[in-house]
Coordinates of C-alpha atoms in Angstrom, one line a residue:
X1 CA -12.1 28.2 13.5
X2 CA -15.0 25.9 11.6
X3 CA -12.6 24.8 9.2
X4 CA -10.4 23.1 11.6
X5 CA -14.0 21.4 13.0
X6 CA -15.3 20.6 9.6
X7 CA -11.5 19.0 8.4
X8 CA -11.7 17.3 11.8
X9 CA -15.1 15.8 11.5
X10 CA -14.2 14.6 8.1
X11 CA -10.6 12.7 8.9
X12 CA -11.7 11.2 11.9
X13 CA -13.8 9.0 9.5
X14 CA -11.4 8.3 6.5
X15 CA -8.5 8.3 9.3
X16 CA -10.5 5.8 11.0
X17 CA -9.3 7.1 14.5
X18 CA -12.0 5.2 16.1
X19 CA -10.5 1.8 15.0
X20 CA -7.1 2.9 15.9
X21 CA -8.4 4.1 19.2
X22 CA -10.1 0.1 19.9
X23 CA -6.5 -1.4 18.8
X24 CA -4.8 0.2 21.1
X25 CA -7.3 0.6 24.5
X26 CA -6.9 -3.3 23.8
X27 CA -2.8 -3.4 23.7
X28 CA -3.3 -1.0 26.5
X29 CA -4.9 -3.2 29.0
X30 CA -2.7 -6.2 28.5
X31 CA 0.5 -4.1 28.9
X32 CA 0.0 -1.2 31.6
X33 CA 0.7 -4.4 34.2
X34 CA 4.3 -4.7 32.0
X35 CA 4.7 -0.9 32.0
X36 CA 4.0 -0.4 35.7
X37 CA 6.2 -3.3 36.4
X38 CA 8.9 -1.9 34.9
X39 CA 8.4 2.0 36.6
X40 CA 8.1 -0.2 39.8
X41 CA 10.8 -1.8 39.9
X42 CA 12.8 0.9 38.6
X43 CA 11.8 3.0 41.3
X44 CA 12.8 -0.1 43.9
X45 CA 16.1 1.0 42.4
X46 CA 16.1 3.9 43.2
X47 CA 14.2 3.5 46.9
X48 CA 12.0 5.7 45.9
X49 CA 8.8 2.9 45.5
X50 CA 6.6 4.2 48.3
X51 CA 7.1 7.4 47.4
X52 CA 5.6 6.8 44.6
X53 CA 2.7 5.3 45.2
X54 CA 1.9 7.5 47.8
X55 CA 2.5 10.3 44.6
X56 CA 0.4 8.1 42.5
X57 CA -2.7 8.2 45.0
X58 CA -2.2 11.5 45.1
X59 CA -3.0 12.3 41.9
X60 CA -5.9 9.6 41.1
X61 CA -7.8 9.4 44.4
X62 CA -11.3 8.8 43.1
X63 CA -9.5 5.9 41.1
X64 CA -7.5 4.5 44.2
X65 CA -9.1 0.9 44.2
X66 CA -8.3 -0.1 40.3
X67 CA -4.9 1.5 41.0
X68 CA -4.1 -0.8 43.8
X69 CA -5.3 -3.9 41.8
X70 CA -3.0 -2.5 38.8
X71 CA -0.1 -2.2 41.3
X72 CA -0.4 -5.1 43.0
X73 CA -0.9 -6.8 39.9
X74 CA 2.5 -5.2 39.1
X75 CA 3.7 -6.2 42.0
X76 CA 3.2 -9.8 41.9
X77 CA 5.3 -9.7 38.3
X78 CA 8.0 -8.6 39.5
X79 CA 7.9 -11.0 42.5
X80 CA 7.6 -13.8 40.3
X81 CA 10.8 -12.6 38.5
X82 CA 12.8 -12.7 41.7
X83 CA 12.0 -16.0 42.1
X84 CA 11.3 -17.5 38.7
X85 CA 13.8 -20.0 37.4
X86 CA 12.7 -17.8 34.3
X87 CA 12.9 -14.8 34.9
X88 CA 15.0 -14.1 32.3
X89 CA 12.0 -14.7 29.8
X90 CA 10.1 -13.4 32.1
X91 CA 11.8 -9.7 31.9
X92 CA 11.8 -10.4 28.0
X93 CA 7.8 -10.4 28.2
X94 CA 7.2 -7.5 29.7
X95 CA 9.3 -5.9 27.6
X96 CA 8.3 -7.2 24.5
X97 CA 4.6 -5.8 25.9
X98 CA 5.7 -2.3 26.5
X99 CA 7.9 -2.3 23.0
X100 CA 4.2 -3.5 21.3
X101 CA 2.2 -1.4 22.5
X102 CA 4.6 1.8 21.7
X103 CA 5.5 0.3 18.4
X104 CA 1.4 0.2 17.8
X105 CA 0.9 3.6 18.6
X106 CA 3.6 4.7 16.3
X107 CA 1.4 3.3 13.3
X108 CA -1.2 4.7 14.5
X109 CA 0.8 8.0 14.1
X110 CA 1.9 7.8 11.3
X111 CA -1.9 6.4 9.5
X112 CA -3.2 9.6 11.1
X113 CA -0.3 11.1 8.9
X114 CA -0.9 9.5 6.1
X115 CA 2.6 7.9 5.9
X116 CA 2.6 4.3 4.6
X117 CA 6.8 4.2 5.9
X118 CA 7.7 3.4 9.6
X119 CA 11.8 3.7 10.4
X120 CA 13.6 1.0 10.5
X121 CA 12.5 -2.0 12.6
X122 CA 15.8 -2.3 14.7
X123 CA 16.0 1.5 15.1
X124 CA 12.2 1.7 16.6
X125 CA 13.1 -1.4 19.1
X126 CA 16.9 1.1 20.6
X127 CA 14.6 3.6 20.5
X128 CA 11.6 2.1 22.4
X129 CA 13.6 0.5 25.0
X130 CA 15.3 3.9 26.0
X131 CA 12.2 5.2 26.2
X132 CA 10.8 2.5 28.5
X133 CA 13.8 2.8 31.0
X134 CA 14.5 7.1 30.3
X135 CA 10.9 8.3 31.4
X136 CA 10.4 6.2 34.4
X137 CA 13.7 7.8 35.9
X138 CA 13.0 11.2 34.6
X139 CA 9.6 10.5 36.3
X140 CA 11.3 9.5 39.2
X141 CA 13.2 12.1 39.7
X142 CA 10.1 14.7 38.8
X143 CA 8.5 13.0 41.9
X144 CA 11.7 12.7 44.1
X145 CA 12.1 16.4 44.2
X146 CA 8.6 17.4 44.1
X147 CA 8.5 17.8 47.9
X148 CA 12.4 19.8 47.4
X149 CA 10.3 22.3 45.1
X150 CA 7.0 22.8 46.9
X151 CA 9.8 24.1 49.9
X152 CA 11.6 26.3 47.7
X153 CA 8.0 27.7 46.6
X154 CA 6.7 28.0 50.2
X155 CA 9.8 29.9 51.1
X156 CA 8.3 32.6 48.8
X157 CA 5.1 32.8 49.8
X158 CA 3.7 32.3 53.1
X159 CA 0.1 32.3 50.7
X160 CA -0.4 28.0 50.6
X161 CA -3.3 29.1 47.5
X162 CA -0.3 30.4 45.8
X163 CA 1.7 27.5 46.1
X164 CA -0.8 25.3 45.2
X165 CA -1.3 26.6 41.8
X166 CA 2.5 27.1 41.0
X167 CA 2.4 23.5 41.3
X168 CA -0.3 22.9 39.3
X169 CA 0.8 25.0 36.6
X170 CA 3.8 22.8 36.5
X171 CA 2.1 19.8 36.0
X172 CA 0.1 20.8 33.7
X173 CA 3.4 22.0 31.5
X174 CA 5.2 18.9 32.5
X175 CA 2.6 16.9 30.8
X176 CA 1.9 19.2 28.1
X177 CA 5.7 18.5 27.4
X178 CA 5.5 14.8 27.0
X179 CA 2.4 15.1 24.7
X180 CA 4.4 17.6 22.6
X181 CA 7.0 16.0 22.5
X182 CA 5.2 12.7 21.0
X183 CA 3.3 14.6 18.7
X184 CA 6.5 16.3 17.4
X185 CA 9.0 13.0 17.3
X186 CA 6.7 10.0 16.6
X187 CA 5.4 10.8 13.4
X188 CA 7.9 9.7 10.3
X189 CA 7.7 13.3 8.5
X190 CA 8.4 16.8 9.3
X191 CA 6.3 18.2 12.2
X192 CA 6.3 21.8 13.2
X193 CA 6.5 23.3 17.1
X194 CA 4.0 25.2 17.1
X195 CA 1.5 22.9 15.7
X196 CA 2.1 20.1 18.4
X197 CA 2.5 22.6 21.4
X198 CA -1.0 24.1 19.9
X199 CA -2.4 20.3 19.4
X200 CA -1.1 18.9 22.8
X201 CA -2.4 21.8 24.9
X202 CA -6.2 21.2 23.1
X203 CA -5.8 17.3 24.5
X204 CA -4.6 17.8 27.4
X205 CA -7.2 20.5 29.1
X206 CA -9.9 18.2 27.2
X207 CA -8.4 15.4 29.5
X208 CA -8.2 17.1 32.6
X209 CA -11.9 17.8 32.1
X210 CA -12.7 14.3 31.1
X211 CA -10.9 12.9 33.8
X212 CA -12.8 14.7 36.6
X213 CA -16.1 13.3 34.7
X214 CA -14.6 10.0 34.9
X215 CA -13.7 10.9 38.7
X216 CA -17.2 11.3 39.0
X217 CA -19.1 8.5 36.9
X218 CA -16.6 6.3 39.2
X219 CA -17.7 7.5 42.5
X220 CA -21.0 6.9 41.2
X221 CA -21.1 3.6 40.6
X222 CA -18.8 2.7 43.5
X223 CA -21.6 0.5 44.6
X224 CA -21.3 -2.0 42.0
X225 CA -17.7 -2.6 43.8
X226 CA -19.3 -4.7 46.5
X227 CA -21.6 -7.0 43.6
X228 CA -18.1 -7.8 41.3
X229 CA -15.6 -6.8 43.7
X230 CA -12.2 -5.4 41.8
X231 CA -13.6 -6.1 38.2
X232 CA -16.2 -4.2 38.5
X233 CA -13.6 -1.0 37.2
X234 CA -13.2 -3.0 34.4
X235 CA -15.6 -2.1 31.9
X236 CA -15.6 1.2 32.6
X237 CA -11.8 1.1 32.6
X238 CA -12.1 0.3 29.0
X239 CA -14.6 2.7 28.0
X240 CA -12.5 5.8 29.7
X241 CA -9.4 4.3 27.9
X242 CA -10.6 3.8 24.6
X243 CA -12.0 7.9 24.8
X244 CA -8.0 8.8 26.2
X245 CA -6.7 7.3 22.8
X246 CA -9.7 8.5 20.6
X247 CA -8.8 12.3 22.1
X248 CA -5.1 11.8 22.0
X249 CA -5.5 10.6 17.9
X250 CA -7.9 13.4 17.3
X251 CA -4.8 15.8 18.6
X252 CA -2.8 13.9 16.4
X253 CA -4.7 14.5 13.6
X254 CA -5.5 18.0 14.6
X255 CA -1.3 18.3 14.3
X256 CA -1.6 17.4 10.4
X257 CA -4.6 19.8 10.0
X258 CA -2.8 22.7 11.4
X259 CA 0.4 22.1 9.4
X260 CA -1.7 21.6 6.3
X261 CA -3.4 24.5 6.7
X262 CA -5.3 24.8 3.6
X263 CA -7.3 21.6 5.3
X264 CA -7.5 19.6 2.2
X265 CA -4.6 20.5 -0.1
X266 CA -4.5 16.7 -1.8
X267 CA -8.2 16.9 -3.1
X268 CA -7.9 21.3 -4.7
X269 CA -4.6 20.4 -6.7
X270 CA -4.9 19.0 -10.0
X271 CA -3.5 16.7 -11.7
X272 CA -1.3 19.4 -13.9
X273 CA -0.9 21.2 -10.8
X274 CA 0.4 17.8 -9.5
X275 CA 2.9 17.3 -12.2
X276 CA 4.5 20.6 -12.3
X277 CA 5.2 20.5 -8.7
X278 CA 6.7 17.0 -8.9
X279 CA 9.2 18.7 -11.7
X280 CA 9.8 21.7 -9.8
X281 CA 11.0 20.1 -6.7
X282 CA 13.0 17.1 -8.4
X283 CA 14.9 19.7 -10.5
X284 CA 15.2 21.6 -7.1
X285 CA 17.0 18.6 -5.5
X286 CA 19.1 17.8 -9.2
X287 CA 20.7 21.5 -9.0
X288 CA 21.1 20.9 -5.8
X289 CA 23.1 18.0 -6.3
X290 CA 25.2 19.3 -9.4
X291 CA 26.4 22.1 -7.2
X292 CA 28.1 19.7 -4.9
X293 CA 26.1 21.1 -2.0
X294 CA 24.0 19.6 0.9
X295 CA 21.1 18.4 -0.2
X296 CA 17.8 20.7 0.8
X297 CA 15.6 19.4 4.0
X298 CA 12.0 19.6 3.2
X299 CA 11.5 23.0 5.3
X300 CA 14.1 24.9 2.7
X301 CA 12.2 23.3 -0.2
X302 CA 9.1 24.4 1.0
X303 CA 10.5 28.0 1.7
X304 CA 12.1 28.1 -1.1
X305 CA 8.8 27.0 -3.9
X306 CA 6.6 29.1 -1.4
X307 CA 4.6 25.8 -0.8
X308 CA 2.9 24.1 1.7
X309 CA 4.7 22.1 3.5
X310 CA 2.6 18.9 3.9
X311 CA 2.2 19.0 -0.1
X312 CA 6.1 19.2 -0.5
X313 CA 6.2 15.7 1.4
X314 CA 3.3 14.6 -0.6
X315 CA 5.4 15.2 -3.4
X316 CA 8.6 14.6 -2.6
X317 CA 7.1 10.6 -1.2
X318 CA 5.6 10.4 -5.0
X319 CA 9.1 11.1 -6.2
X320 CA 10.5 8.8 -3.8
X321 CA 8.7 5.4 -5.0
X322 CA 9.8 6.6 -8.2
X323 CA 13.0 6.3 -7.4
X324 CA 14.3 9.7 -8.1
X325 CA 14.9 10.8 -4.8
X326 CA 16.3 9.2 -1.5
X327 CA 15.6 10.4 2.6
X328 CA 17.7 11.4 4.7
X329 CA 16.9 10.8 8.1
X330 CA 19.0 13.0 10.6
X331 CA 18.2 15.8 13.3
X332 CA 15.9 17.4 10.3
X333 CA 14.1 15.0 6.8
X334 CA 16.6 16.0 3.6
X335 CA 16.1 14.3 0.7
X336 CA 18.7 14.1 -2.3
X337 CA 18.8 12.3 -5.8
X338 CA 18.6 8.5 -5.5
X339 CA 20.3 7.9 -9.6
X340 CA 22.5 9.8 -11.9
X341 CA 20.0 12.5 -13.0
X342 CA 22.9 13.6 -16.1
X343 CA 20.3 12.4 -19.2
X344 CA 16.3 12.4 -17.2
X345 CA 14.2 14.4 -19.1
X346 CA 10.3 15.6 -17.8
X347 CA 9.2 12.9 -20.2
X348 CA 11.0 9.9 -18.1
X349 CA 9.9 11.8 -14.7
X350 CA 5.9 12.2 -16.1
X351 CA 6.2 8.7 -17.6
X352 CA 6.4 7.0 -14.3
X353 CA 4.3 9.6 -12.5
X354 CA 1.3 8.6 -14.8
X355 CA 2.5 4.8 -14.1
X356 CA 2.7 5.5 -10.4
X357 CA -0.6 6.9 -10.4
X358 CA -3.0 5.3 -11.4
X359 CA -6.1 8.0 -11.7
X360 CA -4.0 10.5 -14.3
X361 CA -5.9 10.3 -17.6
X362 CA -4.5 13.3 -19.3
X363 CA -1.8 13.1 -21.9
X364 CA 2.0 13.5 -20.9
X365 CA 2.1 16.3 -24.4
X366 CA -0.3 18.9 -21.8
X367 CA 3.0 19.7 -19.6
X368 CA 3.6 22.9 -21.1
X369 CA 6.0 24.7 -18.7
X370 CA 8.8 23.4 -21.0
X371 CA 9.4 21.1 -23.9
X372 CA 8.9 17.4 -22.4
X373 CA 12.6 16.9 -23.4
X374 CA 13.6 19.2 -21.4
X375 CA 16.8 17.7 -18.6
X376 CA 15.5 17.7 -15.3
X377 CA 19.0 19.3 -14.7
X378 CA 18.1 22.0 -16.8
X379 CA 15.1 23.4 -15.3
X380 CA 15.9 25.6 -12.8
X381 CA 18.8 26.6 -14.8
X382 CA 15.7 28.1 -17.2
X383 CA 13.3 29.3 -14.3
X384 CA 15.9 31.2 -12.6
X385 CA 16.9 32.4 -15.8
X386 CA 13.4 33.3 -17.1
X387 CA 12.7 35.2 -13.7

C-alpha cells in the first residue's frame, strides 16, 4: 500500500494530472449544457422527461438550485433547435461540444497511461456518437424501470430499510460499472479488468464521500444566492468539477500502477536489459510469422516471456516506432511483423534501437547473448534448443 501511495504521489506530478483536470473542468463547463440537452431530448422521445427530472432532483437534493439552472438552459437549447431555421447547425454544434469533451477525456487518459498514439479519428468520432446516444438511452431505461424494481424488492420484504439498502447497492454497482468501462475501454492500450474494477470502486467510494461534503458546503453558503442569484453556484461548481476530474484521473493512474505491479519498471531496467527484451519480443513475433500462425496478443507475449505486461507494451511501442512491427486492433491487442524479417539480424535491430533512443551510450558489441550477425528468425530457435 505504501508503494502504491508513493507511486501515485510521484506520478501525479509527472503526469500533470492537475493541469489535465483543469483543462477537463473548462471543457466540462462548456459541454454540460449540450450534454444535458441531448439527454433531455432523448428522454422526451421516450416520454420520460418528467420522470428524469424528478429522479435527478432525488439524487442531488442539496444542489437543486444548480440543477434547475442547468435544466433551464438545456430546455432553452432544445426549444431553440425546434424553432430555429439553423436547427441543423445548432444540433451539430451541440453534438460537437459533447464529442470534444470525450476526445479530451480520452487524450488525458492516454497521457496518464503514457500512450502517445490515439485511435483513428473517424473511428473515435463514430464511437463517441454511439456513446452519446447509447448511454442516455440506458440511463433512461434504468430510471424507467426503477419503480418496477422497487416494487419487486418490496414484494420480497416488508422491511423498508432492506429495500432501500438493496436499491443503493444497485445504484453503486451501476456507477462502478460505468467507471470500470471507462478505465478498461478508453486507453489505447491493454488494461486488465481486475485493475479497472479496483480503481473504479476506489474512485466511486471517494466521490460519494466528497459529494456529501460538497452538499454540506453548498448548504452552508446558500445565503450568497440572495446576493448573486443563480450564478452563486458557479465558482463552487467549478471547484467541485475540478476535484472530480482529479479523482477520476488519479483512478486512471491507479489502474496503470496496478497493471505495472513493480511500480516503476522503466526506471529499474537498464539499457542492456531493454536491448535484450527488444530482441526477445521481436524474435518471438517473427517466429510466429514463420510458423504461419495467428499473431501473438500482448497478453500471450507477456505470459510466454514471463515479463510484466506494461514492460512488454513499452517494448512493442519501441519496435513499432522502429517500423519492425505493426499493431492490430481487434477485441484484443495483437502485434505482427511489419516488414519482411528474412534477412534482419540482431545488429540491424540494435542499430535502429540506438538511433531511436538518444540516451543509449553503449556499444552494439556489448550485446552478448548471441552473435550480432545472428538472424532474428533464428534467435527463438536457438533459445528453444538451449532450453
